[in-house]
Short mmCIF file of N, CA and C in Angstrom, two decimals:
data_model
loop_
_atom_site.label_atom_id
_atom_site.label_comp_id
_atom_site.label_asym_id
_atom_site.label_seq_id
_atom_site.Cartn_x
_atom_site.Cartn_y
_atom_site.Cartn_z
N MET Q 121 66.56 -173.78 -12.62
CA MET Q 121 65.13 -173.74 -12.73
C MET Q 121 64.52 -175.03 -12.23
N GLY Q 122 65.09 -176.13 -12.59
CA GLY Q 122 64.53 -177.40 -12.17
C GLY Q 122 65.36 -178.53 -12.74
N SER Q 123 65.02 -179.73 -12.35
CA SER Q 123 65.76 -180.85 -12.90
C SER Q 123 64.87 -182.07 -13.00
N PHE Q 124 65.25 -182.93 -13.87
CA PHE Q 124 64.64 -184.23 -14.04
C PHE Q 124 65.69 -185.22 -13.55
N ASP Q 125 65.89 -185.26 -12.24
CA ASP Q 125 66.99 -186.01 -11.64
C ASP Q 125 67.04 -187.47 -12.08
N VAL Q 126 65.89 -188.07 -12.23
CA VAL Q 126 65.84 -189.48 -12.62
C VAL Q 126 66.53 -189.66 -13.98
N TYR Q 127 66.45 -188.65 -14.82
CA TYR Q 127 66.99 -188.74 -16.17
C TYR Q 127 68.31 -187.99 -16.33
N ASN Q 128 68.85 -187.42 -15.23
CA ASN Q 128 70.11 -186.70 -15.26
C ASN Q 128 70.06 -185.51 -16.23
N ILE Q 129 68.95 -184.78 -16.21
CA ILE Q 129 68.77 -183.61 -17.07
C ILE Q 129 68.51 -182.42 -16.16
N THR Q 130 69.29 -181.35 -16.33
CA THR Q 130 69.10 -180.13 -15.55
C THR Q 130 68.66 -179.01 -16.48
N VAL Q 131 67.69 -178.25 -16.04
CA VAL Q 131 67.17 -177.12 -16.81
C VAL Q 131 67.48 -175.85 -16.03
N ASN Q 132 68.28 -174.95 -16.62
CA ASN Q 132 68.70 -173.74 -15.93
C ASN Q 132 68.02 -172.48 -16.43
N THR Q 133 67.15 -172.60 -17.42
CA THR Q 133 66.44 -171.45 -17.96
C THR Q 133 64.95 -171.74 -17.97
N PRO Q 134 64.14 -170.71 -18.13
CA PRO Q 134 62.71 -170.96 -18.27
C PRO Q 134 62.46 -171.84 -19.50
N ILE Q 135 61.46 -172.72 -19.43
CA ILE Q 135 61.14 -173.55 -20.58
C ILE Q 135 59.69 -173.37 -20.96
N GLY Q 136 59.44 -173.46 -22.24
CA GLY Q 136 58.09 -173.37 -22.78
C GLY Q 136 57.76 -174.63 -23.55
N LEU Q 137 56.60 -174.63 -24.15
CA LEU Q 137 56.16 -175.81 -24.91
C LEU Q 137 57.16 -176.19 -25.99
N SER Q 138 57.76 -175.21 -26.64
CA SER Q 138 58.69 -175.51 -27.73
C SER Q 138 59.93 -176.24 -27.24
N ASP Q 139 60.21 -176.17 -25.94
CA ASP Q 139 61.39 -176.84 -25.38
C ASP Q 139 61.13 -178.30 -25.02
N TYR Q 140 59.87 -178.67 -24.88
CA TYR Q 140 59.56 -180.01 -24.41
C TYR Q 140 59.98 -181.12 -25.37
N TYR Q 141 59.93 -180.85 -26.66
CA TYR Q 141 60.33 -181.88 -27.63
C TYR Q 141 61.75 -182.33 -27.35
N GLY Q 142 62.66 -181.38 -27.22
CA GLY Q 142 64.05 -181.72 -26.95
C GLY Q 142 64.23 -182.44 -25.63
N LEU Q 143 63.50 -182.02 -24.59
CA LEU Q 143 63.59 -182.69 -23.29
C LEU Q 143 63.11 -184.13 -23.39
N ILE Q 144 61.98 -184.32 -24.03
CA ILE Q 144 61.43 -185.67 -24.16
C ILE Q 144 62.37 -186.56 -24.98
N MET Q 145 62.89 -186.02 -26.07
CA MET Q 145 63.80 -186.81 -26.89
C MET Q 145 65.08 -187.16 -26.12
N SER Q 146 65.57 -186.24 -25.30
CA SER Q 146 66.75 -186.52 -24.48
C SER Q 146 66.45 -187.63 -23.47
N ILE Q 147 65.29 -187.57 -22.85
CA ILE Q 147 64.90 -188.60 -21.90
C ILE Q 147 64.81 -189.96 -22.58
N LEU Q 148 64.38 -189.95 -23.84
CA LEU Q 148 64.27 -191.20 -24.59
C LEU Q 148 65.61 -191.69 -25.14
N GLY Q 149 66.67 -190.92 -24.89
CA GLY Q 149 68.01 -191.36 -25.28
C GLY Q 149 68.55 -190.76 -26.56
N ASP Q 150 67.83 -189.87 -27.18
CA ASP Q 150 68.30 -189.22 -28.41
C ASP Q 150 69.44 -188.27 -28.05
N THR Q 151 70.59 -188.43 -28.70
CA THR Q 151 71.75 -187.58 -28.40
C THR Q 151 72.09 -186.63 -29.54
N SER Q 152 71.24 -186.54 -30.56
CA SER Q 152 71.54 -185.65 -31.68
C SER Q 152 71.51 -184.20 -31.19
N PRO Q 153 72.35 -183.34 -31.81
CA PRO Q 153 72.44 -181.94 -31.37
C PRO Q 153 71.10 -181.22 -31.59
N ARG Q 154 70.76 -180.36 -30.68
CA ARG Q 154 69.54 -179.56 -30.77
C ARG Q 154 69.87 -178.10 -30.53
N LYS Q 155 69.00 -177.27 -31.07
CA LYS Q 155 69.11 -175.84 -30.80
C LYS Q 155 68.87 -175.65 -29.30
N THR Q 156 69.78 -174.97 -28.66
CA THR Q 156 69.65 -174.77 -27.22
C THR Q 156 68.93 -173.47 -26.90
N SER Q 157 68.24 -173.46 -25.80
CA SER Q 157 67.58 -172.24 -25.36
C SER Q 157 68.28 -171.66 -24.14
N SER Q 158 69.57 -171.93 -24.01
CA SER Q 158 70.30 -171.50 -22.82
C SER Q 158 70.36 -169.98 -22.69
N ASN Q 159 70.16 -169.26 -23.78
CA ASN Q 159 70.18 -167.80 -23.71
C ASN Q 159 68.81 -167.21 -23.47
N LYS Q 160 67.82 -168.07 -23.37
CA LYS Q 160 66.45 -167.60 -23.18
C LYS Q 160 66.33 -166.88 -21.84
N GLN Q 161 65.83 -165.67 -21.88
CA GLN Q 161 65.69 -164.88 -20.66
C GLN Q 161 64.32 -165.08 -20.02
N PHE Q 162 63.33 -165.44 -20.83
CA PHE Q 162 61.99 -165.63 -20.31
C PHE Q 162 61.16 -166.44 -21.30
N VAL Q 163 60.03 -166.93 -20.83
CA VAL Q 163 59.07 -167.63 -21.67
C VAL Q 163 57.81 -166.78 -21.70
N PHE Q 164 57.32 -166.52 -22.91
CA PHE Q 164 56.10 -165.74 -23.09
C PHE Q 164 54.89 -166.66 -23.04
N LEU Q 165 53.83 -166.21 -22.39
CA LEU Q 165 52.60 -166.98 -22.25
C LEU Q 165 51.41 -166.11 -22.62
N TYR Q 166 50.36 -166.73 -23.16
CA TYR Q 166 49.13 -166.00 -23.38
C TYR Q 166 47.94 -166.94 -23.28
N THR Q 167 46.80 -166.37 -22.91
CA THR Q 167 45.58 -167.14 -22.80
C THR Q 167 44.60 -166.61 -23.83
N GLY Q 168 44.11 -167.50 -24.71
CA GLY Q 168 43.17 -167.08 -25.74
C GLY Q 168 43.87 -166.88 -27.07
N ASN Q 169 43.31 -166.02 -27.88
CA ASN Q 169 43.84 -165.70 -29.20
C ASN Q 169 45.01 -164.72 -29.05
N ILE Q 170 46.09 -164.94 -29.79
CA ILE Q 170 47.27 -164.08 -29.67
C ILE Q 170 46.94 -162.62 -29.96
N ASN Q 171 45.96 -162.36 -30.83
CA ASN Q 171 45.61 -160.99 -31.16
C ASN Q 171 44.68 -160.33 -30.14
N ARG Q 172 43.93 -161.13 -29.40
CA ARG Q 172 43.01 -160.61 -28.39
C ARG Q 172 43.00 -161.52 -27.16
N PRO Q 173 44.15 -161.67 -26.53
CA PRO Q 173 44.21 -162.58 -25.38
C PRO Q 173 43.49 -162.00 -24.15
N SER Q 174 43.05 -162.88 -23.28
CA SER Q 174 42.48 -162.39 -22.02
C SER Q 174 43.60 -162.02 -21.05
N SER Q 175 44.76 -162.66 -21.22
CA SER Q 175 45.93 -162.29 -20.41
C SER Q 175 47.20 -162.67 -21.15
N ILE Q 176 48.26 -161.94 -20.83
CA ILE Q 176 49.58 -162.26 -21.35
C ILE Q 176 50.53 -162.31 -20.15
N GLY Q 177 51.58 -163.07 -20.29
CA GLY Q 177 52.52 -163.18 -19.19
C GLY Q 177 53.89 -163.63 -19.63
N MET Q 178 54.79 -163.60 -18.70
CA MET Q 178 56.13 -164.13 -18.93
C MET Q 178 56.64 -164.68 -17.62
N VAL Q 179 57.43 -165.72 -17.74
CA VAL Q 179 58.13 -166.26 -16.58
C VAL Q 179 59.61 -166.13 -16.85
N GLU Q 180 60.30 -165.54 -15.90
CA GLU Q 180 61.72 -165.31 -16.03
C GLU Q 180 62.48 -166.26 -15.11
N LYS Q 181 63.79 -166.16 -15.13
CA LYS Q 181 64.60 -166.97 -14.23
C LYS Q 181 64.14 -166.73 -12.80
N GLN Q 182 64.39 -167.67 -11.95
CA GLN Q 182 63.94 -167.64 -10.56
C GLN Q 182 62.42 -167.78 -10.44
N HIS Q 183 61.76 -168.20 -11.53
CA HIS Q 183 60.30 -168.43 -11.54
C HIS Q 183 59.50 -167.16 -11.28
N ASN Q 184 59.99 -166.01 -11.66
CA ASN Q 184 59.26 -164.76 -11.48
C ASN Q 184 58.27 -164.57 -12.63
N PHE Q 185 57.00 -164.56 -12.29
CA PHE Q 185 55.95 -164.36 -13.27
C PHE Q 185 55.53 -162.89 -13.29
N THR Q 186 55.24 -162.40 -14.49
CA THR Q 186 54.59 -161.11 -14.67
C THR Q 186 53.40 -161.39 -15.55
N VAL Q 187 52.19 -161.06 -15.09
CA VAL Q 187 50.98 -161.38 -15.84
C VAL Q 187 50.12 -160.13 -15.95
N LEU Q 188 49.73 -159.81 -17.18
CA LEU Q 188 48.86 -158.67 -17.44
C LEU Q 188 47.49 -159.17 -17.84
N ASN Q 189 46.47 -158.84 -17.04
CA ASN Q 189 45.09 -159.16 -17.37
C ASN Q 189 44.63 -158.10 -18.36
N MET Q 190 44.34 -158.51 -19.59
CA MET Q 190 44.03 -157.56 -20.65
C MET Q 190 42.64 -156.93 -20.50
N GLU Q 191 41.80 -157.53 -19.70
CA GLU Q 191 40.46 -156.99 -19.50
C GLU Q 191 40.44 -155.93 -18.40
N THR Q 192 41.18 -156.16 -17.32
CA THR Q 192 41.18 -155.22 -16.19
C THR Q 192 42.41 -154.32 -16.17
N LEU Q 193 43.44 -154.67 -16.94
CA LEU Q 193 44.73 -153.99 -16.97
C LEU Q 193 45.47 -154.08 -15.63
N ASP Q 194 45.15 -155.11 -14.87
CA ASP Q 194 45.89 -155.40 -13.64
C ASP Q 194 47.13 -156.21 -13.99
N VAL Q 195 48.24 -155.90 -13.36
CA VAL Q 195 49.50 -156.61 -13.58
C VAL Q 195 49.90 -157.30 -12.27
N TYR Q 196 50.13 -158.60 -12.37
CA TYR Q 196 50.53 -159.38 -11.20
C TYR Q 196 52.02 -159.67 -11.27
N PHE Q 197 52.71 -159.42 -10.17
CA PHE Q 197 54.14 -159.69 -10.04
C PHE Q 197 54.30 -160.78 -8.98
N SER Q 198 54.63 -162.00 -9.40
CA SER Q 198 54.65 -163.14 -8.48
C SER Q 198 55.69 -163.01 -7.38
N ASP Q 199 56.84 -162.45 -7.70
CA ASP Q 199 57.89 -162.34 -6.70
C ASP Q 199 57.53 -161.36 -5.58
N LEU Q 200 56.62 -160.45 -5.87
CA LEU Q 200 56.16 -159.49 -4.87
C LEU Q 200 54.80 -159.89 -4.29
N ASN Q 201 54.19 -160.89 -4.93
CA ASN Q 201 52.82 -161.29 -4.59
C ASN Q 201 51.91 -160.07 -4.56
N LYS Q 202 52.04 -159.25 -5.63
CA LYS Q 202 51.33 -157.97 -5.67
C LYS Q 202 50.70 -157.77 -7.05
N THR Q 203 49.51 -157.21 -7.04
CA THR Q 203 48.81 -156.85 -8.27
C THR Q 203 48.63 -155.34 -8.29
N LEU Q 204 49.03 -154.72 -9.39
CA LEU Q 204 48.90 -153.27 -9.55
C LEU Q 204 48.17 -152.95 -10.84
N TYR Q 205 47.43 -151.88 -10.83
CA TYR Q 205 46.78 -151.40 -12.05
C TYR Q 205 47.85 -150.84 -12.97
N TYR Q 206 47.80 -151.18 -14.25
CA TYR Q 206 48.87 -150.84 -15.20
C TYR Q 206 49.25 -149.36 -15.14
N LYS Q 207 48.29 -148.49 -15.17
CA LYS Q 207 48.59 -147.05 -15.22
C LYS Q 207 49.16 -146.51 -13.91
N ASN Q 208 49.05 -147.29 -12.84
CA ASN Q 208 49.58 -146.86 -11.55
C ASN Q 208 50.99 -147.38 -11.27
N ILE Q 209 51.57 -148.11 -12.21
CA ILE Q 209 52.92 -148.65 -12.00
C ILE Q 209 53.92 -147.54 -12.28
N THR Q 210 54.61 -147.11 -11.26
CA THR Q 210 55.58 -146.02 -11.42
C THR Q 210 57.01 -146.47 -11.13
N ALA Q 211 57.17 -147.50 -10.31
CA ALA Q 211 58.52 -147.97 -9.98
C ALA Q 211 59.18 -148.49 -11.25
N LEU Q 212 60.34 -147.97 -11.56
CA LEU Q 212 61.00 -148.27 -12.83
C LEU Q 212 61.22 -149.76 -13.09
N PRO Q 213 61.69 -150.54 -12.12
CA PRO Q 213 61.89 -151.97 -12.43
C PRO Q 213 60.58 -152.67 -12.81
N LEU Q 214 59.49 -152.32 -12.14
CA LEU Q 214 58.20 -152.95 -12.46
C LEU Q 214 57.65 -152.44 -13.79
N LYS Q 215 57.83 -151.16 -14.05
CA LYS Q 215 57.40 -150.57 -15.32
C LYS Q 215 58.18 -151.22 -16.46
N ASP Q 216 59.49 -151.40 -16.28
CA ASP Q 216 60.32 -152.03 -17.31
C ASP Q 216 59.88 -153.47 -17.58
N ARG Q 217 59.57 -154.22 -16.53
CA ARG Q 217 59.10 -155.60 -16.70
C ARG Q 217 57.79 -155.64 -17.48
N THR Q 218 56.90 -154.72 -17.13
CA THR Q 218 55.60 -154.68 -17.80
C THR Q 218 55.77 -154.30 -19.27
N GLU Q 219 56.60 -153.33 -19.54
CA GLU Q 219 56.84 -152.91 -20.93
C GLU Q 219 57.53 -154.02 -21.73
N LYS Q 220 58.43 -154.74 -21.10
CA LYS Q 220 59.09 -155.88 -21.75
C LYS Q 220 58.05 -156.92 -22.15
N LEU Q 221 57.11 -157.18 -21.26
CA LEU Q 221 56.03 -158.12 -21.55
C LEU Q 221 55.19 -157.65 -22.73
N ILE Q 222 54.80 -156.39 -22.73
CA ILE Q 222 53.97 -155.85 -23.82
C ILE Q 222 54.72 -155.88 -25.14
N LYS Q 223 55.98 -155.52 -25.13
CA LYS Q 223 56.79 -155.56 -26.36
C LYS Q 223 56.90 -156.98 -26.90
N GLU Q 224 57.04 -157.96 -26.01
CA GLU Q 224 57.12 -159.35 -26.47
C GLU Q 224 55.78 -159.79 -27.07
N TRP Q 225 54.68 -159.35 -26.49
CA TRP Q 225 53.36 -159.65 -27.06
C TRP Q 225 53.25 -159.06 -28.47
N GLU Q 226 53.69 -157.81 -28.63
CA GLU Q 226 53.68 -157.18 -29.96
C GLU Q 226 54.52 -157.99 -30.95
N LYS Q 227 55.68 -158.42 -30.50
CA LYS Q 227 56.58 -159.21 -31.35
C LYS Q 227 55.91 -160.53 -31.76
N GLN Q 228 55.29 -161.22 -30.79
CA GLN Q 228 54.64 -162.50 -31.09
C GLN Q 228 53.44 -162.32 -32.01
N ARG Q 229 52.73 -161.23 -31.86
CA ARG Q 229 51.61 -160.94 -32.77
C ARG Q 229 52.14 -160.74 -34.19
N TRP Q 230 53.25 -160.03 -34.33
CA TRP Q 230 53.83 -159.78 -35.64
C TRP Q 230 54.33 -161.09 -36.27
N ILE Q 231 55.00 -161.91 -35.47
CA ILE Q 231 55.45 -163.21 -35.97
C ILE Q 231 54.26 -164.04 -36.43
N ASN Q 232 53.19 -164.04 -35.67
CA ASN Q 232 51.98 -164.76 -36.05
C ASN Q 232 51.41 -164.22 -37.36
N HIS Q 233 51.37 -162.91 -37.48
CA HIS Q 233 50.86 -162.29 -38.71
C HIS Q 233 51.71 -162.69 -39.91
N LEU Q 234 53.03 -162.61 -39.77
CA LEU Q 234 53.92 -162.96 -40.87
C LEU Q 234 53.79 -164.43 -41.26
N SER Q 235 53.60 -165.29 -40.29
CA SER Q 235 53.49 -166.71 -40.58
C SER Q 235 52.26 -167.03 -41.43
N LYS Q 236 51.27 -166.15 -41.37
CA LYS Q 236 50.05 -166.36 -42.15
C LYS Q 236 50.09 -165.67 -43.51
N THR Q 237 50.96 -164.67 -43.66
CA THR Q 237 50.99 -163.92 -44.91
C THR Q 237 52.15 -164.29 -45.82
N ILE Q 238 53.23 -164.81 -45.26
CA ILE Q 238 54.40 -165.19 -46.07
C ILE Q 238 54.43 -166.71 -46.19
N LYS Q 239 54.30 -167.17 -47.39
CA LYS Q 239 54.30 -168.63 -47.62
C LYS Q 239 55.34 -168.98 -48.64
#
């Protein structure tokens, strides 16, 4: 995915905000063990409130973005440089990517809900 060559750190998976703490601490010389995200298949992104975002997205390995505009229902696929209307997506790989994104949004909404109700 990328590297911080000056610091001899290589990143082979997508990274999100939650990963930056470990990266920064490693750059600063901290060698204590950390939870690794090496199995992470993608990073989920959203703009706005998690329950009513204006867009949701994910970035997968190879920097492939899938972004769903929640207002227009247009889905952008970066690797194809193509935007399709959600209901018109029929190709199975693209439909699967879009559904994966929506399911992750549902999961993140549920996690957010639980974090506010279970104390």
